[in-house]
């Protein structure tokens, strides 16, 4: 078990809940920023991703983490930032887990539908991310894991 296990358990519960409750969420992951890389701390979906680590300068995931901005891409095949994961993926949303200018990580969701994510997904996922950021900010073991790698 890595450092920050309670937060990892929370992240896992969030991924599993989102994957099970929202049919247009085809794969759900939570990446955390460890140094210059994103590392996959939790996920749920039909299959694992090969992208368990993503450099901050790669993919939609790297873009969202390095800019601190939400990415909502209606057609991944039209976006040059896209790093291909699942062949069935058509749209993707990446929402930073951030607080007071610091990006701790992000929720990354793939959908097999084109333009699957609307304003209600953005608002809801930003609220979920705000809670995760609050928990991460108050958890010394998470800070240690993000600072030191693992
Ligand atoms: N598509 C992502 C890579 C991660 S997989 O979707 C799980 C990206 O463009 O960063």
GROMACS .gro file of N, CA and C and ligand atoms in nm:
model
  460
    1UNK      N    1   0.085  -0.120   0.000
    1UNK     CA    2   0.000   0.000   0.000
    1UNK      C    3   0.088   0.125   0.000
    2UNK      N    4   0.052   0.221  -0.085
    2UNK     CA    5   0.131   0.344  -0.092
    2UNK      C    6   0.093   0.439   0.018
    3UNK      N    7   0.169   0.548   0.028
    3UNK     CA    8   0.131   0.653   0.124
    3UNK      C    9  -0.001   0.715   0.081
    4UNK      N   10  -0.072   0.767   0.178
    4UNK     CA   11  -0.199   0.831   0.147
    4UNK      C   12  -0.308   0.732   0.116
    5UNK      N   13  -0.307   0.618   0.183
    5UNK     CA   14  -0.405   0.514   0.152
    5UNK      C   15  -0.551   0.558   0.170
    6UNK      N   16  -0.584   0.632   0.275
    6UNK     CA   17  -0.724   0.676   0.286
    6UNK      C   18  -0.771   0.759   0.166
    7UNK      N   19  -0.683   0.845   0.116
    7UNK     CA   20  -0.720   0.923  -0.003
    7UNK      C   21  -0.732   0.833  -0.126
    8UNK      N   22  -0.641   0.735  -0.135
    8UNK     CA   23  -0.650   0.640  -0.247
    8UNK      C   24  -0.782   0.563  -0.243
    9UNK      N   25  -0.824   0.526  -0.122
    9UNK     CA   26  -0.952   0.455  -0.108
    9UNK      C   27  -1.069   0.546  -0.149
   10UNK      N   28  -1.062   0.672  -0.110
   10UNK     CA   29  -1.166   0.768  -0.149
   10UNK      C   30  -1.169   0.784  -0.301
   11UNK      N   31  -1.050   0.799  -0.361
   11UNK     CA   32  -1.042   0.814  -0.507
   11UNK      C   33  -1.101   0.691  -0.576
   12UNK      N   34  -1.073   0.574  -0.523
   12UNK     CA   35  -1.128   0.452  -0.582
   12UNK      C   36  -1.280   0.449  -0.572
   13UNK      N   37  -1.331   0.488  -0.456
   13UNK     CA   38  -1.477   0.489  -0.436
   13UNK      C   39  -1.543   0.587  -0.532
   14UNK      N   40  -1.480   0.702  -0.555
   14UNK     CA   41  -1.533   0.801  -0.649
   14UNK      C   42  -1.536   0.744  -0.791
   15UNK      N   43  -1.426   0.683  -0.833
   15UNK     CA   44  -1.419   0.626  -0.968
   15UNK      C   45  -1.527   0.520  -0.987
   16UNK      N   46  -1.540   0.432  -0.891
   16UNK     CA   47  -1.637   0.322  -0.902
   16UNK      C   48  -1.779   0.376  -0.906
   17UNK      N   49  -1.808   0.474  -0.821
   17UNK     CA   50  -1.942   0.534  -0.820
   17UNK      C   51  -1.973   0.599  -0.955
   18UNK      N   52  -1.881   0.681  -1.004
   18UNK     CA   53  -1.907   0.752  -1.131
   18UNK      C   54  -1.923   0.653  -1.246
   19UNK      N   55  -1.837   0.552  -1.250
   19UNK     CA   56  -1.846   0.455  -1.360
   19UNK      C   57  -1.979   0.379  -1.356
   20UNK      N   58  -2.023   0.341  -1.237
   20UNK     CA   59  -2.145   0.261  -1.227
   20UNK      C   60  -2.272   0.342  -1.248
   21UNK      N   61  -2.273   0.469  -1.205
   21UNK     CA   62  -2.397   0.546  -1.204
   21UNK      C   63  -2.425   0.624  -1.332
   22UNK      N   64  -2.322   0.648  -1.412
   22UNK     CA   65  -2.341   0.732  -1.531
   22UNK      C   66  -2.309   0.651  -1.656
   23UNK      N   67  -2.412   0.610  -1.731
   23UNK     CA   68  -2.391   0.522  -1.847
   23UNK      C   69  -2.300   0.582  -1.955
   24UNK      N   70  -2.296   0.716  -1.964
   24UNK     CA   71  -2.209   0.775  -2.067
   24UNK      C   72  -2.066   0.790  -2.018
   25UNK      N   73  -2.035   0.748  -1.896
   25UNK     CA   74  -1.897   0.746  -1.850
   25UNK      C   75  -1.841   0.606  -1.876
   26UNK      N   76  -1.762   0.591  -1.981
   26UNK     CA   77  -1.717   0.457  -2.024
   26UNK      C   78  -1.593   0.411  -1.949
   27UNK      N   79  -1.517   0.506  -1.897
   27UNK     CA   80  -1.397   0.474  -1.820
   27UNK      C   81  -1.367   0.596  -1.732
   28UNK      N   82  -1.336   0.573  -1.605
   28UNK     CA   83  -1.313   0.683  -1.510
   28UNK      C   84  -1.181   0.660  -1.436
   29UNK      N   85  -1.095   0.761  -1.438
   29UNK     CA   86  -0.969   0.750  -1.366
   29UNK      C   87  -0.938   0.876  -1.286
   30UNK      N   88  -0.859   0.860  -1.181
   30UNK     CA   89  -0.805   0.975  -1.108
   30UNK      C   90  -0.653   0.968  -1.112
   31UNK      N   91  -0.596   1.070  -1.175
   31UNK     CA   92  -0.450   1.085  -1.181
   31UNK      C   93  -0.408   1.190  -1.079
   32UNK      N   94  -0.292   1.169  -1.017
   32UNK     CA   95  -0.237   1.268  -0.924
   32UNK      C   96  -0.100   1.314  -0.975
   33UNK      N   97  -0.067   1.440  -0.947
   33UNK     CA   98   0.057   1.500  -0.996
   33UNK      C   99   0.172   1.466  -0.900
   34UNK      N  100   0.261   1.381  -0.947
   34UNK     CA  101   0.381   1.346  -0.869
   34UNK      C  102   0.502   1.400  -0.946
   35UNK      N  103   0.555   1.515  -0.900
   35UNK     CA  104   0.666   1.579  -0.971
   35UNK      C  105   0.622   1.622  -1.109
   36UNK      N  106   0.692   1.573  -1.214
   36UNK     CA  107   0.660   1.615  -1.351
   36UNK      C  108   0.572   1.514  -1.423
   37UNK      N  109   0.508   1.426  -1.345
   37UNK     CA  110   0.427   1.321  -1.407
   37UNK      C  111   0.292   1.308  -1.338
   38UNK      N  112   0.197   1.261  -1.416
   38UNK     CA  113   0.069   1.218  -1.359
   38UNK      C  114   0.077   1.069  -1.333
   39UNK      N  115   0.030   1.028  -1.217
   39UNK     CA  116   0.023   0.884  -1.190
   39UNK      C  117  -0.121   0.844  -1.159
   40UNK      N  118  -0.160   0.730  -1.214
   40UNK     CA  119  -0.297   0.681  -1.197
   40UNK      C  120  -0.311   0.621  -1.057
   41UNK      N  121  -0.392   0.685  -0.974
   41UNK     CA  122  -0.412   0.638  -0.835
   41UNK      C  123  -0.535   0.549  -0.823
   42UNK      N  124  -0.632   0.568  -0.912
   42UNK     CA  125  -0.755   0.489  -0.904
   42UNK      C  126  -0.824   0.491  -1.039
   43UNK      N  127  -0.899   0.385  -1.069
   43UNK     CA  128  -0.976   0.384  -1.195
   43UNK      C  129  -1.085   0.278  -1.184
   44UNK      N  130  -1.189   0.292  -1.269
   44UNK     CA  131  -1.285   0.185  -1.287
   44UNK      C  132  -1.332   0.189  -1.432
   45UNK      N  133  -1.362   0.074  -1.485
   45UNK     CA  134  -1.403   0.061  -1.624
   45UNK      C  135  -1.384  -0.081  -1.669
   46UNK      N  136  -1.415  -0.105  -1.798
   46UNK     CA  137  -1.408  -0.242  -1.848
   46UNK      C  138  -1.266  -0.295  -1.864
   47UNK      N  139  -1.170  -0.207  -1.878
   47UNK     CA  140  -1.033  -0.254  -1.899
   47UNK      C  141  -0.932  -0.152  -1.847
   48UNK      N  142  -0.813  -0.201  -1.807
   48UNK     CA  143  -0.709  -0.109  -1.759
   48UNK      C  144  -0.652  -0.026  -1.873
   49UNK      N  145  -0.593   0.087  -1.840
   49UNK     CA  146  -0.522   0.168  -1.939
   49UNK      C  147  -0.373   0.138  -1.932
   50UNK      N  148  -0.307   0.151  -2.048
   50UNK     CA  149  -0.160   0.140  -2.045
   50UNK      C  150  -0.098   0.270  -1.994
   51UNK      N  151  -0.178   0.377  -1.987
   51UNK     CA  152  -0.125   0.506  -1.943
   51UNK      C  153  -0.137   0.521  -1.791
   52UNK      N  154  -0.058   0.443  -1.718
   52UNK     CA  155  -0.059   0.457  -1.572
   52UNK      C  156   0.029   0.574  -1.528
   53UNK      N  157   0.114   0.621  -1.619
   53UNK     CA  158   0.193   0.742  -1.597
   53UNK      C  159   0.187   0.826  -1.723
   54UNK      N  160   0.164   0.956  -1.706
   54UNK     CA  161   0.159   1.047  -1.821
   54UNK      C  162   0.243   1.170  -1.787
   55UNK      N  163   0.341   1.206  -1.873
   55UNK     CA  164   0.417   1.329  -1.848
   55UNK      C  165   0.325   1.450  -1.853
   56UNK      N  166   0.360   1.555  -1.777
   56UNK     CA  167   0.275   1.673  -1.771
   56UNK      C  168   0.264   1.745  -1.905
   57UNK      N  169   0.354   1.713  -1.998
   57UNK     CA  170   0.348   1.779  -2.129
   57UNK      C  171   0.283   1.691  -2.235
   58UNK      N  172   0.209   1.587  -2.192
   58UNK     CA  173   0.149   1.497  -2.290
   58UNK      C  174  -0.001   1.479  -2.265
   59UNK      N  175  -0.074   1.470  -2.376
   59UNK     CA  176  -0.215   1.434  -2.369
   59UNK      C  177  -0.306   1.544  -2.317
   60UNK      N  178  -0.434   1.517  -2.324
   60UNK     CA  179  -0.532   1.605  -2.261
   60UNK      C  180  -0.510   1.608  -2.112
   61UNK      N  181  -0.467   1.495  -2.057
   61UNK     CA  182  -0.443   1.486  -1.913
   61UNK      C  183  -0.331   1.581  -1.870
   62UNK      N  184  -0.222   1.580  -1.946
   62UNK     CA  185  -0.111   1.670  -1.914
   62UNK      C  186  -0.151   1.816  -1.931
   63UNK      N  187  -0.230   1.843  -2.035
   63UNK     CA  188  -0.274   1.981  -2.060
   63UNK      C  189  -0.358   2.033  -1.943
   64UNK      N  190  -0.454   1.953  -1.899
   64UNK     CA  191  -0.543   1.998  -1.790
   64UNK      C  192  -0.464   2.018  -1.661
   65UNK      N  193  -0.372   1.927  -1.633
   65UNK     CA  194  -0.295   1.938  -1.508
   65UNK      C  195  -0.200   2.056  -1.512
   66UNK      N  196  -0.138   2.082  -1.627
   66UNK     CA  197  -0.039   2.189  -1.633
   66UNK      C  198  -0.102   2.327  -1.646
   67UNK      N  199  -0.223   2.335  -1.703
   67UNK     CA  200  -0.289   2.465  -1.713
   67UNK      C  201  -0.386   2.489  -1.598
   68UNK      N  202  -0.428   2.384  -1.531
   68UNK     CA  203  -0.529   2.396  -1.426
   68UNK      C  204  -0.669   2.418  -1.481
   69UNK      N  205  -0.684   2.395  -1.612
   69UNK     CA  206  -0.815   2.418  -1.675
   69UNK      C  207  -0.884   2.288  -1.712
   70UNK      N  208  -1.015   2.295  -1.712
   70UNK     CA  209  -1.097   2.181  -1.753
   70UNK      C  210  -1.087   2.164  -1.905
   71UNK      N  211  -1.075   2.038  -1.949
   71UNK     CA  212  -1.080   2.007  -2.092
   71UNK      C  213  -1.205   1.924  -2.118
   72UNK      N  214  -1.290   1.972  -2.209
   72UNK     CA  215  -1.410   1.899  -2.249
   72UNK      C  216  -1.405   1.888  -2.401
   73UNK      N  217  -1.367   1.770  -2.449
   73UNK     CA  218  -1.339   1.750  -2.591
   73UNK      C  219  -1.448   1.664  -2.654
   74UNK      N  220  -1.532   1.725  -2.740
   74UNK     CA  221  -1.646   1.652  -2.796
   74UNK      C  222  -1.608   1.541  -2.893
   75UNK      N  223  -1.492   1.560  -2.963
   75UNK     CA  224  -1.447   1.459  -3.059
   75UNK      C  225  -1.296   1.447  -3.047
   76UNK      N  226  -1.251   1.343  -2.978
   76UNK     CA  227  -1.107   1.332  -2.951
   76UNK      C  228  -1.025   1.319  -3.080
   77UNK      N  229  -1.089   1.268  -3.186
   77UNK     CA  230  -1.014   1.249  -3.312
   77UNK      C  231  -0.980   1.382  -3.379
   78UNK      N  232  -1.045   1.490  -3.332
   78UNK     CA  233  -1.019   1.622  -3.390
   78UNK      C  234  -0.927   1.706  -3.302
   79UNK      N  235  -0.879   1.652  -3.191
   79UNK     CA  236  -0.799   1.733  -3.098
   79UNK      C  237  -0.654   1.685  -3.095
   80UNK      N  238  -0.561   1.771  -3.139
   80UNK     CA  239  -0.420   1.730  -3.147
   80UNK      C  240  -0.357   1.699  -3.012
   81UNK      N  241  -0.421   1.746  -2.903
   81UNK     CA  242  -0.363   1.716  -2.770
   81UNK      C  243  -0.390   1.573  -2.727
   82UNK      N  244  -0.487   1.509  -2.790
   82UNK     CA  245  -0.536   1.378  -2.745
   82UNK      C  246  -0.428   1.271  -2.751
   83UNK      N  247  -0.416   1.197  -2.643
   83UNK     CA  248  -0.327   1.082  -2.635
   83UNK      C  249  -0.416   0.958  -2.636
   84UNK      N  250  -0.404   0.878  -2.740
   84UNK     CA  251  -0.501   0.769  -2.756
   84UNK      C  252  -0.486   0.662  -2.649
   85UNK      N  253  -0.600   0.623  -2.598
   85UNK     CA  254  -0.602   0.519  -2.496
   85UNK      C  255  -0.686   0.403  -2.547
   86UNK      N  256  -0.819   0.420  -2.541
   86UNK     CA  257  -0.908   0.313  -2.588
   86UNK      C  258  -0.958   0.347  -2.728
   87UNK      N  259  -0.956   0.247  -2.818
   87UNK     CA  260  -0.997   0.270  -2.956
   87UNK      C  261  -1.142   0.316  -2.965
   88UNK      N  262  -1.223   0.274  -2.868
   88UNK     CA  263  -1.366   0.306  -2.870
   88UNK      C  264  -1.396   0.448  -2.821
   89UNK      N  265  -1.296   0.516  -2.769
   89UNK     CA  266  -1.319   0.649  -2.710
   89UNK      C  267  -1.351   0.752  -2.818
   90UNK      N  268  -1.459   0.830  -2.796
   90UNK     CA  269  -1.497   0.936  -2.889
   90UNK      C  270  -1.489   1.074  -2.827
   91UNK      N  271  -1.520   1.085  -2.697
   91UNK     CA  272  -1.510   1.215  -2.630
   91UNK      C  273  -1.449   1.195  -2.492
   92UNK      N  274  -1.397   1.305  -2.436
   92UNK     CA  275  -1.325   1.294  -2.309
   92UNK      C  276  -1.337   1.424  -2.231
   93UNK      N  277  -1.348   1.410  -2.098
   93UNK     CA  278  -1.347   1.528  -2.012
   93UNK      C  279  -1.240   1.507  -1.905
   94UNK      N  280  -1.162   1.612  -1.880
   94UNK     CA  281  -1.059   1.607  -1.776
   94UNK      C  282  -1.078   1.729  -1.686
   95UNK      N  283  -1.099   1.704  -1.557
   95UNK     CA  284  -1.132   1.811  -1.462
   95UNK      C  285  -1.024   1.817  -1.353
   96UNK      N  286  -0.956   1.930  -1.341
   96UNK     CA  287  -0.849   1.940  -1.240
   96UNK      C  288  -0.903   1.929  -1.098
   97UNK      N  289  -0.825   1.861  -1.015
   97UNK     CA  290  -0.847   1.859  -0.870
   97UNK      C  291  -0.753   1.966  -0.816
   98UNK      N  292  -0.807   2.087  -0.796
   98UNK     CA  293  -0.722   2.202  -0.767
   98UNK      C  294  -0.784   2.287  -0.658
   99UNK      N  295  -0.698   2.358  -0.588
   99UNK     CA  296  -0.743   2.445  -0.479
   99UNK      C  297  -0.638   2.554  -0.458
  100UNK      N  298  -0.685   2.678  -0.452
  100UNK     CA  299  -0.596   2.793  -0.430
  100UNK      C  300  -0.474   2.790  -0.522
  101UNK      N  301  -0.500   2.763  -0.649
  101UNK     CA  302  -0.393   2.769  -0.749
  101UNK      C  303  -0.304   2.648  -0.757
  102UNK      N  304  -0.325   2.552  -0.668
  102UNK     CA  305  -0.242   2.431  -0.675
  102UNK      C  306  -0.322   2.315  -0.735
  103UNK      N  307  -0.263   2.248  -0.834
  103UNK     CA  308  -0.327   2.133  -0.896
  103UNK      C  309  -0.272   2.005  -0.832
  104UNK      N  310  -0.361   1.933  -0.766
  104UNK     CA  311  -0.320   1.807  -0.702
  104UNK      C  312  -0.333   1.688  -0.797
  105UNK      N  313  -0.428   1.696  -0.886
  105UNK     CA  314  -0.453   1.585  -0.978
  105UNK      C  315  -0.572   1.616  -1.065
  106UNK      N  316  -0.640   1.511  -1.111
  106UNK     CA  317  -0.754   1.533  -1.201
  106UNK      C  318  -0.839   1.408  -1.210
  107UNK      N  319  -0.966   1.431  -1.245
  107UNK     CA  320  -1.054   1.320  -1.286
  107UNK      C  321  -1.054   1.318  -1.438
  108UNK      N  322  -1.032   1.200  -1.495
  108UNK     CA  323  -1.030   1.182  -1.640
  108UNK      C  324  -1.139   1.082  -1.678
  109UNK      N  325  -1.231   1.125  -1.765
  109UNK     CA  326  -1.339   1.036  -1.806
  109UNK      C  327  -1.345   1.026  -1.958
  110UNK      N  328  -1.347   0.902  -2.007
  110UNK     CA  329  -1.364   0.873  -2.150
  110UNK      C  330  -1.509   0.833  -2.174
  111UNK      N  331  -1.559   0.868  -2.293
  111UNK     CA  332  -1.690   0.818  -2.333
  111UNK      C  333  -1.683   0.760  -2.473
  112UNK      N  334  -1.758   0.654  -2.496
  112UNK     CA  335  -1.767   0.596  -2.630
  112UNK      C  336  -1.861   0.674  -2.720
  113UNK      N  337  -1.932   0.774  -2.660
  113UNK     CA  338  -2.023   0.859  -2.738
  113UNK      C  339  -1.953   0.988  -2.778
  114UNK      N  340  -1.987   1.037  -2.896
  114UNK     CA  341  -1.942   1.170  -2.937
  114UNK      C  342  -2.008   1.275  -2.848
  115UNK      N  343  -1.933   1.377  -2.810
  115UNK     CA  344  -1.990   1.492  -2.736
  115UNK      C  345  -2.076   1.447  -2.618
  116UNK      N  346  -2.021   1.357  -2.538
  116UNK     CA  347  -2.101   1.298  -2.429
  116UNK      C  348  -2.119   1.392  -2.311
  117UNK      N  349  -2.029   1.491  -2.298
  117UNK     CA  350  -2.025   1.567  -2.173
  117UNK      C  351  -2.080   1.709  -2.192
  118UNK      N  352  -2.179   1.744  -2.111
  118UNK     CA  353  -2.241   1.876  -2.119
  118UNK      C  354  -2.206   1.959  -1.997
  119UNK      N  355  -2.269   2.079  -1.990
  119UNK     CA  356  -2.244   2.170  -1.877
  119UNK      C  357  -2.276   2.106  -1.742
  120UNK      N  358  -2.377   2.016  -1.739
  120UNK     CA  359  -2.412   1.954  -1.610
  120UNK      C  360  -2.303   1.858  -1.564
  121UNK      N  361  -2.237   1.791  -1.660
  121UNK     CA  362  -2.122   1.707  -1.623
  121UNK      C  363  -2.008   1.795  -1.570
  122UNK      N  364  -1.984   1.906  -1.639
  122UNK     CA  365  -1.876   1.995  -1.596
  122UNK      C  366  -1.900   2.045  -1.453
  123UNK      N  367  -2.023   2.093  -1.427
  123UNK     CA  368  -2.054   2.149  -1.295
  123UNK      C  369  -2.045   2.042  -1.187
  124UNK      N  370  -2.104   1.927  -1.214
  124UNK     CA  371  -2.103   1.818  -1.117
  124UNK      C  372  -1.961   1.770  -1.088
  125UNK      N  373  -1.883   1.748  -1.194
  125UNK     CA  374  -1.748   1.696  -1.173
  125UNK      C  375  -1.658   1.799  -1.106
  126UNK      N  376  -1.681   1.927  -1.135
  126UNK     CA  377  -1.603   2.031  -1.065
  126UNK      C  378  -1.635   2.032  -0.916
  127UNK      N  379  -1.760   2.004  -0.881
  127UNK     CA  380  -1.797   1.997  -0.740
  127UNK      C  381  -1.730   1.877  -0.673
  128UNK      N  382  -1.728   1.764  -0.743
  128UNK     CA  383  -1.661   1.644  -0.689
  128UNK      C  384  -1.511   1.673  -0.671
  129UNK      N  385  -1.452   1.738  -0.772
  129UNK     CA  386  -1.308   1.768  -0.765
  129UNK      C  387  -1.277   1.866  -0.652
  130UNK      N  388  -1.369   1.959  -0.625
  130UNK     CA  389  -1.347   2.054  -0.515
  130UNK      C  390  -1.339   1.981  -0.382
  131UNK      N  391  -1.424   1.880  -0.365
  131UNK     CA  392  -1.419   1.800  -0.242
  131UNK      C  393  -1.287   1.723  -0.234
  132UNK      N  394  -1.248   1.661  -0.345
  132UNK     CA  395  -1.122   1.585  -0.346
  132UNK      C  396  -1.003   1.676  -0.317
  133UNK      N  397  -1.006   1.798  -0.372
  133UNK     CA  398  -0.895   1.892  -0.347
  133UNK      C  399  -0.890   1.932  -0.200
  134UNK      N  400  -1.008   1.952  -0.142
  134UNK     CA  401  -1.014   1.988   0.000
  134UNK      C  402  -0.956   1.877   0.087
  135UNK      N  403  -0.992   1.754   0.055
  135UNK     CA  404  -0.941   1.640   0.131
  135UNK      C  405  -0.789   1.627   0.110
  136UNK      N  406  -0.744   1.638  -0.015
  136UNK     CA  407  -0.601   1.625  -0.044
  136UNK      C  408  -0.521   1.733   0.029
  137UNK      N  409  -0.574   1.856   0.030
  137UNK     CA  410  -0.503   1.967   0.093
  137UNK      C  411  -0.487   1.948   0.243
  138UNK      N  412  -0.580   1.873   0.302
  138UNK     CA  413  -0.575   1.852   0.446
  138UNK      C  414  -0.510   1.722   0.488
  139UNK      N  415  -0.453   1.650   0.393
  139UNK     CA  416  -0.398   1.516   0.422
  139UNK      C  417  -0.246   1.517   0.402
  140UNK      N  418  -0.173   1.518   0.511
  140UNK     CA  419  -0.027   1.525   0.505
  140UNK      C  420   0.036   1.408   0.430
  141UNK      N  421  -0.026   1.291   0.438
  141UNK     CA  422   0.030   1.175   0.369
  141UNK      C  423   0.018   1.190   0.217
  142UNK      N  424  -0.090   1.256   0.173
  142UNK     CA  425  -0.104   1.283   0.030
  142UNK      C  426   0.004   1.381  -0.015
  143UNK      N  427   0.023   1.488   0.064
  143UNK     CA  428   0.128   1.586   0.030
  143UNK      C  429   0.264   1.516   0.017
  144UNK      N  430   0.294   1.426   0.112
  144UNK     CA  431   0.423   1.356   0.110
  144UNK      C  432   0.435   1.268  -0.013
  145UNK      N  433   0.327   1.200  -0.048
  145UNK     CA  434   0.330   1.112  -0.165
  145UNK      C  435   0.351   1.193  -0.293
  146UNK      N  436   0.285   1.308  -0.302
  146UNK     CA  437   0.297   1.389  -0.423
  146UNK      C  438   0.435   1.454  -0.432
  147UNK      N  439   0.492   1.489  -0.317
  147UNK     CA  440   0.624   1.553  -0.317
  147UNK      C  441   0.736   1.454  -0.344
  148UNK      N  442   0.724   1.337  -0.288
  148UNK     CA  443   0.836   1.244  -0.295
  148UNK      C  444   0.826   1.136  -0.399
  149UNK      N  445   0.713   1.130  -0.471
  149UNK     CA  446   0.693   1.016  -0.559
  149UNK      C  447   0.668   0.894  -0.473
  150UNK      N  448   0.651   0.779  -0.535
  150UNK     CA  449   0.627   0.658  -0.455
  150UNK      C  450   0.659   0.534  -0.536
  151LIG     N1  451  -0.669   1.022  -2.342
  151LIG     C1  452  -0.585   1.068  -2.235
  151LIG     C2  453  -0.487   0.961  -2.193
  151LIG     C3  454  -0.533   0.882  -2.076
  151LIG     S1  455  -0.651   0.763  -2.116
  151LIG     O1  456  -0.773   0.834  -2.168
  151LIG     C4  457  -0.698   0.682  -1.977
  151LIG     C5  458  -0.514   1.197  -2.275
  151LIG     O2  459  -0.530   1.246  -2.386
  151LIG     O3  460  -0.439   1.251  -2.194
   0.00000   0.00000   0.00000
